[in-house]
mmCIF file of C-alpha atoms in Angstrom:
data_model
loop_
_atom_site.group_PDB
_atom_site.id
_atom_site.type_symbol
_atom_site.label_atom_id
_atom_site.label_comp_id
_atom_site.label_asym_id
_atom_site.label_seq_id
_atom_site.Cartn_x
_atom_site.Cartn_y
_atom_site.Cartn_z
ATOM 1 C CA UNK L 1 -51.898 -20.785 -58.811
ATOM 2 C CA UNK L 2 -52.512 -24.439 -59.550
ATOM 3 C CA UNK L 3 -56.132 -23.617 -58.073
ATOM 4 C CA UNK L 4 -57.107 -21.106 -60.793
ATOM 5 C CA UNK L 5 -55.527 -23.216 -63.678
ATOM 6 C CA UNK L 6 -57.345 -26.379 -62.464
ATOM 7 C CA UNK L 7 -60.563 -24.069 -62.138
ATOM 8 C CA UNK L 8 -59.618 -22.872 -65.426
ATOM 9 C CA UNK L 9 -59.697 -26.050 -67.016
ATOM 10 C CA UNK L 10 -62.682 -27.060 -65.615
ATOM 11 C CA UNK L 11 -64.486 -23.820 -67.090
ATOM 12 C CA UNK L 12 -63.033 -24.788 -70.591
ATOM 13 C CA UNK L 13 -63.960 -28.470 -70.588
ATOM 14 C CA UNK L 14 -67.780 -27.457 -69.512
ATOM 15 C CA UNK L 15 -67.862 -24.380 -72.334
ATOM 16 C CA UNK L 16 -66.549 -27.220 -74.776
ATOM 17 C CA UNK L 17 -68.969 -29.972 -73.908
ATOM 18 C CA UNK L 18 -71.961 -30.811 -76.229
ATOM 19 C CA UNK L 19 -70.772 -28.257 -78.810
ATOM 20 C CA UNK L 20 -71.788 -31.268 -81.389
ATOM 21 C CA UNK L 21 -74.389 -32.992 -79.414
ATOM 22 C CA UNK L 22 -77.492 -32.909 -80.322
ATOM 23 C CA UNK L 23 -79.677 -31.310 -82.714
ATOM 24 C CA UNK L 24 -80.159 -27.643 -83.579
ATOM 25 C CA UNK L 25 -83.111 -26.124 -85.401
ATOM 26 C CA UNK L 26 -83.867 -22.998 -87.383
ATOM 27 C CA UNK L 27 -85.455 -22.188 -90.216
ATOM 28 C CA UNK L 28 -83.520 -24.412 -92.323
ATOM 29 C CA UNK L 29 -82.868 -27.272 -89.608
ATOM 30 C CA UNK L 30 -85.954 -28.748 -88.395
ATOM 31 C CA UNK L 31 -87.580 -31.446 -86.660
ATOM 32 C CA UNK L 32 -90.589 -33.350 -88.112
ATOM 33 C CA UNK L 33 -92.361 -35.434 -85.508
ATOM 34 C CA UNK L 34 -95.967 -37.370 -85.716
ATOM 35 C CA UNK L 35 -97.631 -40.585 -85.029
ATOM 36 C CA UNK L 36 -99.553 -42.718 -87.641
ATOM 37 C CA UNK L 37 -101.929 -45.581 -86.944
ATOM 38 C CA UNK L 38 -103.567 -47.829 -90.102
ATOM 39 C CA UNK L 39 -106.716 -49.428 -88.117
ATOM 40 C CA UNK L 40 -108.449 -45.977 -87.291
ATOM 41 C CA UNK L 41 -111.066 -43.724 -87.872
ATOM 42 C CA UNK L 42 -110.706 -40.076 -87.619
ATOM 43 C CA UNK L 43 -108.440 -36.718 -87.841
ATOM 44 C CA UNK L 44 -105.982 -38.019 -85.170
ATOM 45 C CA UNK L 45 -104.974 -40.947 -86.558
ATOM 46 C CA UNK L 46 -102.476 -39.800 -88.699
ATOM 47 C CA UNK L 47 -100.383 -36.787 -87.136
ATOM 48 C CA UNK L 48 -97.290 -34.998 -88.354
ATOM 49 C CA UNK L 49 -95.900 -31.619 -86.852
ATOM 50 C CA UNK L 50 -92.711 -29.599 -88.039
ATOM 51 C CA UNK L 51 -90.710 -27.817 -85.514
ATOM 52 C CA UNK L 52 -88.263 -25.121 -86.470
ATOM 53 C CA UNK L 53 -86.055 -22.439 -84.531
ATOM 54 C CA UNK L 54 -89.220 -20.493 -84.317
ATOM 55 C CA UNK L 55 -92.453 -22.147 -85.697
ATOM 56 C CA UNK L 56 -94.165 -24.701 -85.243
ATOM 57 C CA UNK L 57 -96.588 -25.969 -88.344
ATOM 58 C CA UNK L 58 -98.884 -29.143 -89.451
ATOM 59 C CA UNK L 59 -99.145 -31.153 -91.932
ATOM 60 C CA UNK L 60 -102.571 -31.162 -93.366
ATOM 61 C CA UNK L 61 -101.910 -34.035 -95.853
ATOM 62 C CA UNK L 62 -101.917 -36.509 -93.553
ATOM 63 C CA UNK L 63 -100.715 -39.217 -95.595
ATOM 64 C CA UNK L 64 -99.360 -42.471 -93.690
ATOM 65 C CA UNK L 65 -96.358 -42.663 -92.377
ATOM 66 C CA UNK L 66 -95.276 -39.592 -94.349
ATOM 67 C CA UNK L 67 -91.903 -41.079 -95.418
ATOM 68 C CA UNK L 68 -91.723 -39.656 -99.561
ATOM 69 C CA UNK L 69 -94.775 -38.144 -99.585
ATOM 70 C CA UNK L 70 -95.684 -34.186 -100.182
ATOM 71 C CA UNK L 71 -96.379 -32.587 -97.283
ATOM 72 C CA UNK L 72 -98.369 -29.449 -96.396
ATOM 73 C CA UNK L 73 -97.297 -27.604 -93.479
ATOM 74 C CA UNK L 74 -99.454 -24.939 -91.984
ATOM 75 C CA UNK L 75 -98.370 -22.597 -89.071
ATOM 76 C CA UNK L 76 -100.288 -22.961 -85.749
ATOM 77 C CA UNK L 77 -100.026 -20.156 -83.163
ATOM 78 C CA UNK L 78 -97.265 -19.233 -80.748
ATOM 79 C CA UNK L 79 -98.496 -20.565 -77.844
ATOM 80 C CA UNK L 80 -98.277 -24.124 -79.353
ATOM 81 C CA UNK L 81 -94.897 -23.454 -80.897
ATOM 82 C CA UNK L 82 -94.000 -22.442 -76.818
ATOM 83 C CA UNK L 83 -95.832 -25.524 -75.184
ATOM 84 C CA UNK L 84 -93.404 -27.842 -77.520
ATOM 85 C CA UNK L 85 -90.288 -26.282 -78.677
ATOM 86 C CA UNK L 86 -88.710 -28.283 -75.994
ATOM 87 C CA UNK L 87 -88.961 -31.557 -77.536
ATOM 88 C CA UNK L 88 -85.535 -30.749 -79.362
ATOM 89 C CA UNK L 89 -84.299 -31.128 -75.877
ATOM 90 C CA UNK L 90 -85.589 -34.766 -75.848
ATOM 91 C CA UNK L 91 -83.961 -35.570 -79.127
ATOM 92 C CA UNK L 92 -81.854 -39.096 -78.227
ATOM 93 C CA UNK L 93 -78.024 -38.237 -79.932
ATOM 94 C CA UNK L 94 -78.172 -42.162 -81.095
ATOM 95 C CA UNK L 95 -80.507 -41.596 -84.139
ATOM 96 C CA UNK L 96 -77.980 -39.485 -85.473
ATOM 97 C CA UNK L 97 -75.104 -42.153 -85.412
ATOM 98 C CA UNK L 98 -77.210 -45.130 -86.058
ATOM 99 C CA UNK L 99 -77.666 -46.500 -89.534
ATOM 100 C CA UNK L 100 -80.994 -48.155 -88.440
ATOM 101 C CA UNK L 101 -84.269 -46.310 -89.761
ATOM 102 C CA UNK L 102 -86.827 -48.469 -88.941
ATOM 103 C CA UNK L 103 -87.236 -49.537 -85.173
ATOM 104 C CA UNK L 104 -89.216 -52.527 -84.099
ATOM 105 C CA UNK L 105 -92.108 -52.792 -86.911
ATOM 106 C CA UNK L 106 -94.339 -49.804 -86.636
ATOM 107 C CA UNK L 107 -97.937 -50.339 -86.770
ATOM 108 C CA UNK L 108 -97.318 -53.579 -88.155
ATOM 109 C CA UNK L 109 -99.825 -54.920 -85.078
ATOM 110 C CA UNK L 110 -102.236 -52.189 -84.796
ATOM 111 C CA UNK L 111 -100.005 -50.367 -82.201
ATOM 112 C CA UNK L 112 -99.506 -47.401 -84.422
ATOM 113 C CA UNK L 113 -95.824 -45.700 -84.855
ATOM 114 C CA UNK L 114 -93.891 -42.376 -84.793
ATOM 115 C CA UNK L 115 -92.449 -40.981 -87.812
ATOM 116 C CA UNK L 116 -89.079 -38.779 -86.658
ATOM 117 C CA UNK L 117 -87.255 -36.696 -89.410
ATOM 118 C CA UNK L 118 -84.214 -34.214 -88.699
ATOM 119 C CA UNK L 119 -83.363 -32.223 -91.636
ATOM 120 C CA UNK L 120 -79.468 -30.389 -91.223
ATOM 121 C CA UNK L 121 -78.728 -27.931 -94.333
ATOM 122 C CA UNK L 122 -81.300 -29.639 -96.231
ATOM 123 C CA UNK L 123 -80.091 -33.206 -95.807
ATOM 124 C CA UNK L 124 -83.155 -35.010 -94.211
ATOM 125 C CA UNK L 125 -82.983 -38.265 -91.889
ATOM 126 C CA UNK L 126 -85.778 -40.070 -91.333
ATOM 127 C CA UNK L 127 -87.023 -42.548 -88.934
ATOM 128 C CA UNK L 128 -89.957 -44.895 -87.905
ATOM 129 C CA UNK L 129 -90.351 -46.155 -84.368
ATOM 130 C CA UNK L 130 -92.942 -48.828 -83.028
ATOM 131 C CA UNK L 131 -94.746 -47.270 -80.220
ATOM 132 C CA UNK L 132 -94.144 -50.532 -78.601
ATOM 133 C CA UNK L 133 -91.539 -49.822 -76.276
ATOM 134 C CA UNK L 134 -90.539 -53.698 -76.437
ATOM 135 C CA UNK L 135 -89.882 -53.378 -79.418
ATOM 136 C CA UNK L 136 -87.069 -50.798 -79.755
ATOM 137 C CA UNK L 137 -84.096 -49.690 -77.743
ATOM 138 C CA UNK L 138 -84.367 -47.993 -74.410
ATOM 139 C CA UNK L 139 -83.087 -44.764 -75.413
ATOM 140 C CA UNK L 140 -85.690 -44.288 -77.458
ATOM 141 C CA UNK L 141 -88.173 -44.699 -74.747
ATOM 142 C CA UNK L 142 -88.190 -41.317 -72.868
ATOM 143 C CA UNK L 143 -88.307 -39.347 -76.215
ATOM 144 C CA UNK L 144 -90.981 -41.441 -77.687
ATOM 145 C CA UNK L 145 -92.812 -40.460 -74.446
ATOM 146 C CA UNK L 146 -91.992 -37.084 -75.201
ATOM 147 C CA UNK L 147 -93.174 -37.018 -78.564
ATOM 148 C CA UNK L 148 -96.747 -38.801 -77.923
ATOM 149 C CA UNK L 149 -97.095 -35.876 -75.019
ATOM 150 C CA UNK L 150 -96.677 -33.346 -77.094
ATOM 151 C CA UNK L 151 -98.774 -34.306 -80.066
ATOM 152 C CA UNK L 152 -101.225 -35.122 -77.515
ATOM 153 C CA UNK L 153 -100.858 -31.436 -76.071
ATOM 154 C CA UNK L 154 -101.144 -30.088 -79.356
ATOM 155 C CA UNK L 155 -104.603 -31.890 -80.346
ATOM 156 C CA UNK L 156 -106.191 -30.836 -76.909
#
């Protein structure tokens, strides 16, 4: 008896775990994700990407850094939207309990930076991120390595 209650309790604490954690998308919760560098030339210099619970779109504005500007998303194909709807998965559960927006100085040295936004039921957080990985905290590193993959899968 004490087996199946202890296995019983074990079942309910996994089935309980992460129910809060981490970020959850859908057509109204999304994930905006792109890089921006001042001292370039061309299309990929400034790229921003939009990931929802079934689409995934770009921004063809391409204004710098993004942050309180207009953007205009367009819908690229489903194979894309399959190759990176696992960067939710990436998604460090820090950004959403730190009151810090701004990490290290993006692009302030020519290194470029990654603009991050979460929107939850229309409330939008926003984030900028030095892609120097000195420069920020170390749980930001494997996501920002995440993030610079898949933009760079997407452009290729």
């Amino acid at each position: 008896m004490k087996k199946v209650v202890l296995i019983v309790l074990i079942l309910l604490s996994f089935s309980t775990c992460n129910s809060d954690d981490g970020i959850e998308l859908s057509e109204t919760n999304f994930l905006v994700f792109g890089h921006f560098y001042g001292e370039c030339g061309g299309e990929g210099c400034i790229e921003t990407f939009k990931l929802t619970g079934t689409a995934l779109f770009e921004d063809t504005n391409d204004n710098y850094i993004g942050i309180g500007r207009d953007f205009n998303f367009i819908r690229l194909n489903d194979d894309t939207f399959d190759a990176v709807k696992d960067l939710v998965d990436f998604f460090p559960d820090e950004l959403l309990t730190t009151e810090e927006t701004n990490f290290g100085c993006p692009d302030c040295a020519d290194g470029g930076g990654l603009l991050i936004q979460y929107s939850k039921n229309g409330t939008v957080r926003s984030w900028t991120i030095d892609q120097s990985k000195s420069n920020v905290p170390s749980y930001l590193h494997a996501f920002m390595d995440k993030v610079n993959e898949k933009i760079q899968l997407i452009n290729n």
